[in-house]
Short mmCIF file of N, CA, C and O in Angstrom, two decimals:
data_model
loop_
_atom_site.label_atom_id
_atom_site.label_comp_id
_atom_site.label_asym_id
_atom_site.label_seq_id
_atom_site.Cartn_x
_atom_site.Cartn_y
_atom_site.Cartn_z
N ARG A 1478 19.84 17.92 -19.57
CA ARG A 1478 18.99 18.32 -18.56
C ARG A 1478 17.74 19.15 -19.43
O ARG A 1478 18.18 19.78 -20.27
N LYS A 1479 16.66 19.03 -18.85
CA LYS A 1479 15.49 19.55 -19.55
C LYS A 1479 15.54 20.98 -19.16
O LYS A 1479 15.65 21.47 -18.31
N ARG A 1480 15.13 21.94 -20.01
CA ARG A 1480 15.04 23.22 -19.98
C ARG A 1480 13.72 23.89 -20.36
O ARG A 1480 12.95 23.24 -21.41
N CYS A 1481 13.23 24.71 -19.51
CA CYS A 1481 11.92 25.44 -19.86
C CYS A 1481 12.08 26.36 -21.34
O CYS A 1481 13.02 27.19 -21.29
N PRO A 1482 11.14 26.19 -22.02
CA PRO A 1482 11.29 27.03 -23.49
C PRO A 1482 11.00 28.49 -23.26
O PRO A 1482 11.50 29.05 -24.16
N LEU A 1483 10.37 28.70 -22.32
CA LEU A 1483 10.17 30.19 -22.09
C LEU A 1483 11.35 30.93 -21.27
O LEU A 1483 11.75 31.94 -21.79
N CYS A 1484 11.83 30.36 -20.12
CA CYS A 1484 12.71 31.21 -19.40
C CYS A 1484 14.29 30.60 -19.32
O CYS A 1484 15.16 30.82 -19.15
N ARG A 1485 14.19 29.20 -20.10
CA ARG A 1485 15.53 28.56 -20.25
C ARG A 1485 15.98 27.94 -19.03
O ARG A 1485 17.27 27.65 -18.96
N GLY A 1486 15.22 28.05 -17.96
CA GLY A 1486 15.53 27.60 -16.65
C GLY A 1486 15.63 26.11 -16.76
O GLY A 1486 14.96 25.39 -17.52
N VAL A 1487 16.46 25.38 -15.73
CA VAL A 1487 16.46 23.88 -15.65
C VAL A 1487 14.89 23.49 -15.29
O VAL A 1487 14.49 24.08 -14.09
N VAL A 1488 14.35 22.50 -15.77
CA VAL A 1488 12.94 22.10 -15.23
C VAL A 1488 13.21 20.72 -14.39
O VAL A 1488 14.07 19.71 -14.60
N PRO A 1489 12.86 21.01 -13.21
CA PRO A 1489 13.08 19.86 -12.10
C PRO A 1489 12.21 18.76 -12.22
O PRO A 1489 11.03 18.87 -13.15
N PRO A 1490 12.58 17.70 -11.62
CA PRO A 1490 11.66 16.49 -11.86
C PRO A 1490 10.17 16.58 -11.21
O PRO A 1490 10.29 17.47 -10.45
N SER A 1491 9.29 15.74 -11.67
CA SER A 1491 8.01 15.71 -11.07
C SER A 1491 8.12 14.91 -9.72
O SER A 1491 9.22 14.18 -9.41
N GLN A 1492 6.96 14.90 -8.85
CA GLN A 1492 6.94 14.22 -7.65
C GLN A 1492 7.00 12.76 -8.13
O GLN A 1492 7.67 11.70 -7.34
N ASP A 1493 6.43 12.24 -9.00
CA ASP A 1493 6.47 10.89 -9.47
C ASP A 1493 7.57 10.25 -9.86
O ASP A 1493 8.11 9.13 -9.43
N GLN A 1494 8.42 11.14 -10.67
CA GLN A 1494 9.80 10.62 -11.06
C GLN A 1494 10.65 10.64 -9.80
O GLN A 1494 11.58 9.58 -9.84
N VAL A 1495 10.49 11.74 -9.01
CA VAL A 1495 11.31 11.48 -7.58
C VAL A 1495 11.07 10.41 -7.07
O VAL A 1495 12.01 9.45 -6.40
N ALA A 1496 9.58 10.10 -6.79
CA ALA A 1496 9.19 8.78 -6.00
C ALA A 1496 9.75 7.51 -6.84
O ALA A 1496 10.40 6.57 -6.05
N ASN A 1497 9.66 7.58 -7.98
CA ASN A 1497 10.07 6.25 -8.62
C ASN A 1497 11.65 6.30 -8.37
O ASN A 1497 12.13 5.00 -8.18
N TYR A 1498 12.48 7.35 -8.59
CA TYR A 1498 13.88 7.22 -8.35
C TYR A 1498 14.46 6.80 -6.86
O TYR A 1498 15.08 5.86 -6.82
N ARG A 1499 13.57 7.18 -5.96
CA ARG A 1499 13.98 6.96 -4.48
C ARG A 1499 13.70 5.42 -4.53
O ARG A 1499 14.21 4.64 -3.82
N MET A 1500 12.50 4.97 -4.78
CA MET A 1500 12.07 3.36 -4.87
C MET A 1500 13.15 2.69 -5.49
O MET A 1500 13.71 1.48 -4.90
N LYS A 1501 13.41 2.99 -6.72
CA LYS A 1501 14.46 2.26 -7.36
C LYS A 1501 15.85 2.08 -6.66
O LYS A 1501 16.61 1.18 -6.61
N LYS A 1502 16.28 3.40 -6.07
CA LYS A 1502 17.47 3.56 -5.46
C LYS A 1502 17.62 2.63 -4.33
O LYS A 1502 18.44 1.86 -3.89
N LYS A 1503 16.39 2.56 -3.48
CA LYS A 1503 16.30 1.83 -2.32
C LYS A 1503 16.32 0.20 -2.72
O LYS A 1503 17.06 -0.55 -2.01
N LEU A 1504 15.65 -0.06 -3.79
CA LEU A 1504 15.72 -1.60 -4.05
C LEU A 1504 16.97 -2.06 -4.84
O LEU A 1504 17.27 -3.20 -4.83
N ALA A 1505 17.76 -0.90 -5.42
CA ALA A 1505 19.11 -1.44 -6.07
C ALA A 1505 19.98 -1.62 -5.03
O ALA A 1505 21.12 -2.21 -5.41
N LYS A 1506 19.88 -1.56 -3.66
CA LYS A 1506 20.71 -1.91 -2.90
C LYS A 1506 20.86 -3.55 -2.65
O LYS A 1506 21.87 -4.02 -2.18
N ASP A 1507 19.93 -4.19 -3.07
CA ASP A 1507 19.91 -5.62 -3.02
C ASP A 1507 20.57 -6.23 -4.35
O ASP A 1507 19.82 -6.33 -5.30
N THR A 1508 21.73 -6.57 -4.24
CA THR A 1508 22.39 -7.16 -5.40
C THR A 1508 21.95 -8.50 -5.74
O THR A 1508 22.33 -8.86 -7.11
N SER A 1509 21.29 -9.15 -4.95
CA SER A 1509 20.81 -10.67 -5.30
C SER A 1509 19.69 -10.74 -6.06
O SER A 1509 19.21 -11.47 -6.54
N ASP A 1510 19.03 -9.41 -6.34
CA ASP A 1510 17.64 -9.34 -6.91
C ASP A 1510 17.86 -9.62 -8.47
O ASP A 1510 18.82 -8.82 -9.02
N PRO A 1511 17.04 -10.32 -9.09
CA PRO A 1511 16.96 -10.50 -10.59
C PRO A 1511 17.07 -9.30 -11.37
O PRO A 1511 17.61 -9.01 -12.49
N HIS A 1512 16.33 -8.15 -10.95
CA HIS A 1512 16.26 -6.90 -11.64
C HIS A 1512 17.24 -5.87 -11.21
O HIS A 1512 17.15 -4.61 -11.34
N TYR A 1513 18.18 -6.18 -10.46
CA TYR A 1513 19.24 -5.38 -9.86
C TYR A 1513 19.90 -4.52 -11.08
O TYR A 1513 19.92 -3.20 -10.85
N GLU A 1514 20.34 -5.25 -12.24
CA GLU A 1514 20.98 -4.32 -13.11
C GLU A 1514 19.99 -3.25 -13.66
O GLU A 1514 20.44 -2.11 -14.16
N GLN A 1515 18.57 -3.71 -13.94
CA GLN A 1515 17.71 -2.87 -14.48
C GLN A 1515 17.63 -1.86 -13.73
O GLN A 1515 17.46 -0.43 -14.19
N ARG A 1516 17.34 -1.80 -12.26
CA ARG A 1516 17.34 -0.71 -11.37
C ARG A 1516 18.42 0.23 -11.39
O ARG A 1516 18.28 1.47 -11.25
N VAL A 1517 19.62 -0.22 -11.36
CA VAL A 1517 20.79 0.49 -11.11
C VAL A 1517 20.96 1.28 -12.39
O VAL A 1517 21.29 2.44 -12.45
N ARG A 1518 20.63 0.67 -13.63
CA ARG A 1518 20.44 1.48 -14.81
C ARG A 1518 19.56 2.69 -14.91
O ARG A 1518 19.73 3.81 -15.25
N MET A 1519 18.28 2.39 -14.19
CA MET A 1519 17.31 3.46 -14.09
C MET A 1519 17.71 4.63 -13.04
O MET A 1519 17.53 5.95 -13.45
N VAL A 1520 18.57 4.17 -12.08
CA VAL A 1520 19.07 5.28 -11.17
C VAL A 1520 20.15 6.24 -11.88
O VAL A 1520 20.02 7.32 -11.64
N LYS A 1521 20.89 5.35 -12.47
CA LYS A 1521 21.97 6.29 -13.35
C LYS A 1521 21.48 7.17 -14.27
O LYS A 1521 21.93 8.12 -14.55
N GLN A 1522 20.45 6.63 -15.00
CA GLN A 1522 19.88 7.60 -15.82
C GLN A 1522 19.27 8.72 -15.36
O GLN A 1522 19.32 9.78 -15.87
N PHE A 1523 18.52 8.45 -14.14
CA PHE A 1523 17.97 9.65 -13.57
C PHE A 1523 18.95 10.89 -13.08
O PHE A 1523 18.82 11.72 -13.31
N GLU A 1524 20.08 10.20 -12.57
CA GLU A 1524 21.15 11.28 -12.05
C GLU A 1524 21.97 11.60 -13.43
O GLU A 1524 22.36 12.84 -13.12
N ALA A 1525 21.87 11.08 -14.47
CA ALA A 1525 22.48 11.69 -15.64
C ALA A 1525 21.54 12.91 -16.07
O ALA A 1525 21.98 13.79 -16.62
N GLU A 1526 20.25 12.51 -16.03
CA GLU A 1526 19.24 13.53 -16.77
C GLU A 1526 19.25 14.66 -15.89
O GLU A 1526 18.95 15.98 -16.20
N TYR A 1527 19.28 14.45 -14.34
CA TYR A 1527 18.98 15.66 -13.52
C TYR A 1527 20.28 16.06 -12.51
O TYR A 1527 20.07 17.15 -11.97
N GLY A 1528 21.35 15.21 -12.88
CA GLY A 1528 22.57 15.53 -12.20
C GLY A 1528 22.73 14.88 -10.78
O GLY A 1528 21.74 14.83 -10.06
N GLU A 1529 24.04 14.48 -10.57
CA GLU A 1529 24.05 14.01 -9.19
C GLU A 1529 23.90 15.13 -7.86
O GLU A 1529 23.92 14.60 -7.00
N ASP A 1530 24.23 16.21 -8.38
CA ASP A 1530 24.18 17.31 -7.62
C ASP A 1530 22.66 17.89 -7.57
O ASP A 1530 22.74 19.20 -7.04
N TRP A 1531 21.75 17.14 -7.85
CA TRP A 1531 20.54 17.53 -7.82
C TRP A 1531 20.15 18.01 -6.37
O TRP A 1531 20.19 17.30 -5.57
N ASP A 1532 19.43 19.52 -6.28
CA ASP A 1532 19.25 20.15 -5.08
C ASP A 1532 18.06 19.51 -4.16
O ASP A 1532 17.78 20.07 -3.35
N GLY A 1533 17.13 18.56 -4.75
CA GLY A 1533 16.11 18.25 -3.90
C GLY A 1533 14.71 18.91 -4.48
O GLY A 1533 13.62 18.86 -3.97
N THR A 1534 14.83 20.06 -5.40
CA THR A 1534 13.50 20.66 -5.73
C THR A 1534 12.96 19.95 -6.61
O THR A 1534 13.53 19.06 -7.55
N MET A 1535 11.65 19.84 -6.65
CA MET A 1535 10.68 19.18 -7.66
C MET A 1535 9.34 19.95 -7.99
O MET A 1535 9.33 20.79 -7.32
N ILE A 1536 8.74 19.38 -8.98
CA ILE A 1536 7.51 20.00 -9.43
C ILE A 1536 6.60 19.31 -8.42
O ILE A 1536 6.47 18.20 -8.34
N GLU A 1537 5.86 20.15 -7.71
CA GLU A 1537 4.90 19.59 -6.60
C GLU A 1537 3.45 19.82 -7.22
O GLU A 1537 3.09 20.89 -7.65
N TYR A 1538 2.60 18.86 -7.07
CA TYR A 1538 1.34 18.81 -7.88
C TYR A 1538 0.28 19.13 -6.43
O TYR A 1538 -0.24 20.32 -6.37
N ASP A 1539 0.17 18.13 -5.61
CA ASP A 1539 -0.76 18.44 -4.65
C ASP A 1539 -0.25 17.47 -3.18
O ASP A 1539 0.09 16.41 -3.57
N SER A 1540 -0.20 18.17 -2.08
CA SER A 1540 0.47 17.57 -0.85
C SER A 1540 -0.88 17.09 0.04
O SER A 1540 -0.57 16.32 0.94
N ASP A 1541 -2.00 17.14 -0.62
CA ASP A 1541 -3.03 16.55 0.07
C ASP A 1541 -3.42 15.09 -0.27
O ASP A 1541 -4.10 14.91 -1.19
N PHE A 1542 -2.68 14.17 0.05
CA PHE A 1542 -2.65 12.64 -0.54
C PHE A 1542 -2.89 11.75 0.77
O PHE A 1542 -2.44 12.34 1.84
N VAL A 1543 -3.74 10.80 0.70
CA VAL A 1543 -3.91 9.64 1.62
C VAL A 1543 -2.76 8.89 1.90
O VAL A 1543 -2.18 8.44 0.68
N GLY A 1544 -2.31 8.46 2.85
CA GLY A 1544 -1.28 7.46 3.15
C GLY A 1544 -1.65 6.19 2.79
O GLY A 1544 -2.66 5.64 3.22
N LEU A 1545 -0.78 5.31 2.04
CA LEU A 1545 -1.10 4.13 1.53
C LEU A 1545 -0.23 3.04 2.67
O LEU A 1545 0.80 3.40 2.66
N PRO A 1546 -1.09 2.32 3.32
CA PRO A 1546 -0.40 1.47 4.31
C PRO A 1546 0.52 0.59 3.40
O PRO A 1546 0.34 0.10 2.25
N PHE A 1547 1.76 0.27 3.89
CA PHE A 1547 2.71 -0.59 3.41
C PHE A 1547 2.35 -2.00 2.94
O PHE A 1547 2.71 -2.54 1.89
N TYR A 1548 1.50 -2.63 3.76
CA TYR A 1548 0.77 -3.94 3.53
C TYR A 1548 -0.03 -3.82 2.24
O TYR A 1548 0.10 -4.90 1.43
N VAL A 1549 -0.55 -2.84 2.01
CA VAL A 1549 -1.50 -2.72 0.82
C VAL A 1549 -0.55 -2.61 -0.45
O VAL A 1549 -0.69 -3.25 -1.48
N ALA A 1550 0.43 -1.75 -0.51
CA ALA A 1550 1.52 -1.71 -1.38
C ALA A 1550 2.18 -2.77 -1.87
O ALA A 1550 2.52 -3.22 -2.94
N LYS A 1551 2.53 -3.57 -0.60
CA LYS A 1551 3.15 -4.86 -0.80
C LYS A 1551 2.19 -5.91 -1.63
O LYS A 1551 2.67 -6.45 -2.48
N ALA A 1552 0.92 -6.03 -1.11
CA ALA A 1552 -0.07 -6.83 -1.55
C ALA A 1552 -0.16 -6.38 -3.32
O ALA A 1552 -0.39 -7.41 -3.90
N PHE A 1553 -0.35 -5.02 -3.47
CA PHE A 1553 -0.32 -4.59 -4.99
C PHE A 1553 0.70 -5.20 -5.72
O PHE A 1553 0.59 -5.77 -6.94
N GLY A 1554 1.90 -5.12 -5.13
CA GLY A 1554 3.19 -5.50 -5.83
C GLY A 1554 3.27 -7.31 -6.11
O GLY A 1554 3.92 -7.52 -7.22
N ARG A 1555 2.70 -7.80 -5.41
CA ARG A 1555 2.60 -9.21 -5.21
C ARG A 1555 1.46 -9.76 -6.13
O ARG A 1555 1.07 -11.07 -6.33
N GLY A 1556 0.45 -8.71 -6.61
CA GLY A 1556 -0.69 -9.20 -7.41
C GLY A 1556 -1.75 -9.68 -6.66
O GLY A 1556 -2.94 -10.11 -7.17
N ASN A 1557 -2.05 -9.20 -5.23
CA ASN A 1557 -3.11 -9.80 -4.51
C ASN A 1557 -4.03 -8.57 -4.50
O ASN A 1557 -4.10 -7.66 -3.67
N LEU A 1558 -4.84 -8.48 -5.66
CA LEU A 1558 -5.71 -7.35 -5.74
C LEU A 1558 -6.95 -7.41 -4.84
O LEU A 1558 -7.54 -6.40 -4.45
N ARG A 1559 -7.11 -8.62 -4.24
CA ARG A 1559 -8.13 -8.75 -3.49
C ARG A 1559 -7.97 -7.78 -1.98
O ARG A 1559 -9.04 -7.10 -1.68
N ALA A 1560 -6.81 -7.94 -1.57
CA ALA A 1560 -6.37 -6.99 -0.41
C ALA A 1560 -6.61 -5.66 -0.79
O ALA A 1560 -7.07 -4.87 0.06
N VAL A 1561 -6.13 -5.17 -1.90
CA VAL A 1561 -6.08 -3.85 -2.17
C VAL A 1561 -7.44 -3.43 -2.38
O VAL A 1561 -7.93 -2.26 -1.91
N PHE A 1562 -8.37 -4.24 -2.97
CA PHE A 1562 -9.96 -3.61 -3.19
C PHE A 1562 -10.57 -3.54 -1.89
O PHE A 1562 -11.37 -2.74 -1.70
N GLN A 1563 -10.17 -4.68 -0.99
CA GLN A 1563 -10.72 -4.39 0.33
C GLN A 1563 -10.36 -3.40 0.97
O GLN A 1563 -11.32 -2.47 1.70
N TRP A 1564 -8.94 -3.00 0.97
CA TRP A 1564 -8.51 -1.62 1.59
C TRP A 1564 -9.35 -0.36 0.86
O TRP A 1564 -9.82 0.50 1.56
N LEU A 1565 -9.52 -0.43 -0.60
CA LEU A 1565 -10.14 0.68 -1.22
C LEU A 1565 -11.66 0.89 -0.70
O LEU A 1565 -12.12 2.13 -0.59
N ASP A 1566 -12.15 -0.24 -0.59
CA ASP A 1566 -13.57 -0.17 -0.27
C ASP A 1566 -13.92 0.35 1.06
O ASP A 1566 -14.98 0.76 1.32
N LYS A 1567 -12.88 0.42 2.19
CA LYS A 1567 -13.14 0.93 3.31
C LYS A 1567 -13.13 2.43 3.55
O LYS A 1567 -13.64 3.05 4.65
N GLY A 1568 -12.94 3.09 2.54
CA GLY A 1568 -13.19 4.56 2.65
C GLY A 1568 -13.43 5.17 1.34
O GLY A 1568 -14.08 4.47 0.40
N LYS A 1569 -13.31 6.44 1.28
CA LYS A 1569 -13.60 7.38 0.00
C LYS A 1569 -12.64 6.72 -1.08
O LYS A 1569 -11.44 6.98 -1.32
N VAL A 1570 -13.04 6.06 -2.19
CA VAL A 1570 -12.27 5.47 -3.18
C VAL A 1570 -11.62 6.27 -3.94
O VAL A 1570 -10.35 6.27 -4.47
N ARG A 1571 -12.38 7.63 -4.30
CA ARG A 1571 -11.74 8.63 -5.08
C ARG A 1571 -10.37 9.12 -4.49
O ARG A 1571 -9.41 9.58 -5.06
N GLU A 1572 -10.40 9.10 -3.17
CA GLU A 1572 -9.25 9.67 -2.35
C GLU A 1572 -8.17 8.56 -2.28
O GLU A 1572 -7.01 8.69 -2.51
N ARG A 1573 -8.60 7.53 -2.07
CA ARG A 1573 -7.83 6.23 -1.71
C ARG A 1573 -6.87 5.78 -2.93
O ARG A 1573 -5.98 5.28 -2.86
N VAL A 1574 -7.56 6.05 -4.10
CA VAL A 1574 -7.13 5.63 -5.46
C VAL A 1574 -5.57 6.29 -5.57
O VAL A 1574 -4.79 5.69 -6.31
N ASN A 1575 -5.46 7.53 -5.18
CA ASN A 1575 -4.44 8.19 -5.34
C ASN A 1575 -3.51 8.38 -4.33
O ASN A 1575 -2.43 9.12 -4.08
N ALA A 1576 -3.56 7.46 -3.40
CA ALA A 1576 -2.86 7.22 -2.01
C ALA A 1576 -1.15 7.18 -2.53
O ALA A 1576 -1.06 6.39 -3.26
N LYS A 1577 -0.43 7.31 -1.43
CA LYS A 1577 0.91 7.29 -1.76
C LYS A 1577 1.70 6.60 -0.61
O LYS A 1577 1.24 6.79 0.67
N CYS A 1578 2.23 5.74 -0.57
CA CYS A 1578 3.27 4.95 0.35
C CYS A 1578 4.43 5.56 0.71
O CYS A 1578 5.49 5.58 -0.11
N GLU A 1579 4.49 6.12 1.80
CA GLU A 1579 5.97 6.85 2.18
C GLU A 1579 7.08 5.86 2.30
O GLU A 1579 8.30 6.12 2.01
N GLU A 1580 6.73 4.55 2.81
CA GLU A 1580 7.94 3.54 2.99
C GLU A 1580 8.37 3.15 1.66
O GLU A 1580 9.54 2.78 1.44
N GLY A 1581 7.63 3.34 0.58
CA GLY A 1581 8.02 2.70 -0.66
C GLY A 1581 8.46 3.92 -1.46
O GLY A 1581 8.61 3.78 -2.90
N GLY A 1582 8.98 4.94 -1.07
CA GLY A 1582 9.40 6.21 -1.96
C GLY A 1582 8.25 7.01 -2.44
O GLY A 1582 8.34 7.42 -3.40
N ASN A 1583 7.05 7.27 -1.75
CA ASN A 1583 5.88 7.74 -2.25
C ASN A 1583 5.40 7.23 -3.38
O ASN A 1583 4.78 7.98 -4.27
N THR A 1584 5.42 5.90 -3.58
CA THR A 1584 4.73 5.37 -4.75
C THR A 1584 3.14 5.34 -4.57
O THR A 1584 2.95 5.06 -3.34
N GLY A 1585 2.54 5.15 -5.70
CA GLY A 1585 1.08 4.96 -5.47
C GLY A 1585 0.68 3.65 -6.24
O GLY A 1585 1.29 2.91 -7.00
N LEU A 1586 -0.70 3.67 -6.31
CA LEU A 1586 -1.43 2.54 -6.94
C LEU A 1586 -1.46 2.73 -8.39
O LEU A 1586 -1.38 1.88 -9.22
N LEU A 1587 -1.65 4.02 -8.90
CA LEU A 1587 -1.94 4.32 -10.34
C LEU A 1587 -0.39 4.70 -10.91
O LEU A 1587 0.42 5.24 -10.24
#
């Protein structure tokens, strides 16, 4: 576990690490997926680093983020950048570029 050099307290994971962990854990339930073993390995690595008894605390950056629609996240995952750019163009690009998809474990485009 990572410890703070000043207070020697345990450093919690960041929001991005937690989002990635939740997404990988959700996707690891599908045993027929060709990336199954890699995802299980990443989930186990996170649990080894932060402990299976991790209490849910994390480093929070900013809670004011735009919601990323699931169809846009899905299009991005499939490489359909046209759909992603169309969605980005519909609003303020600076806000939408940092959008998070709750259905996908708070993953974002960046």
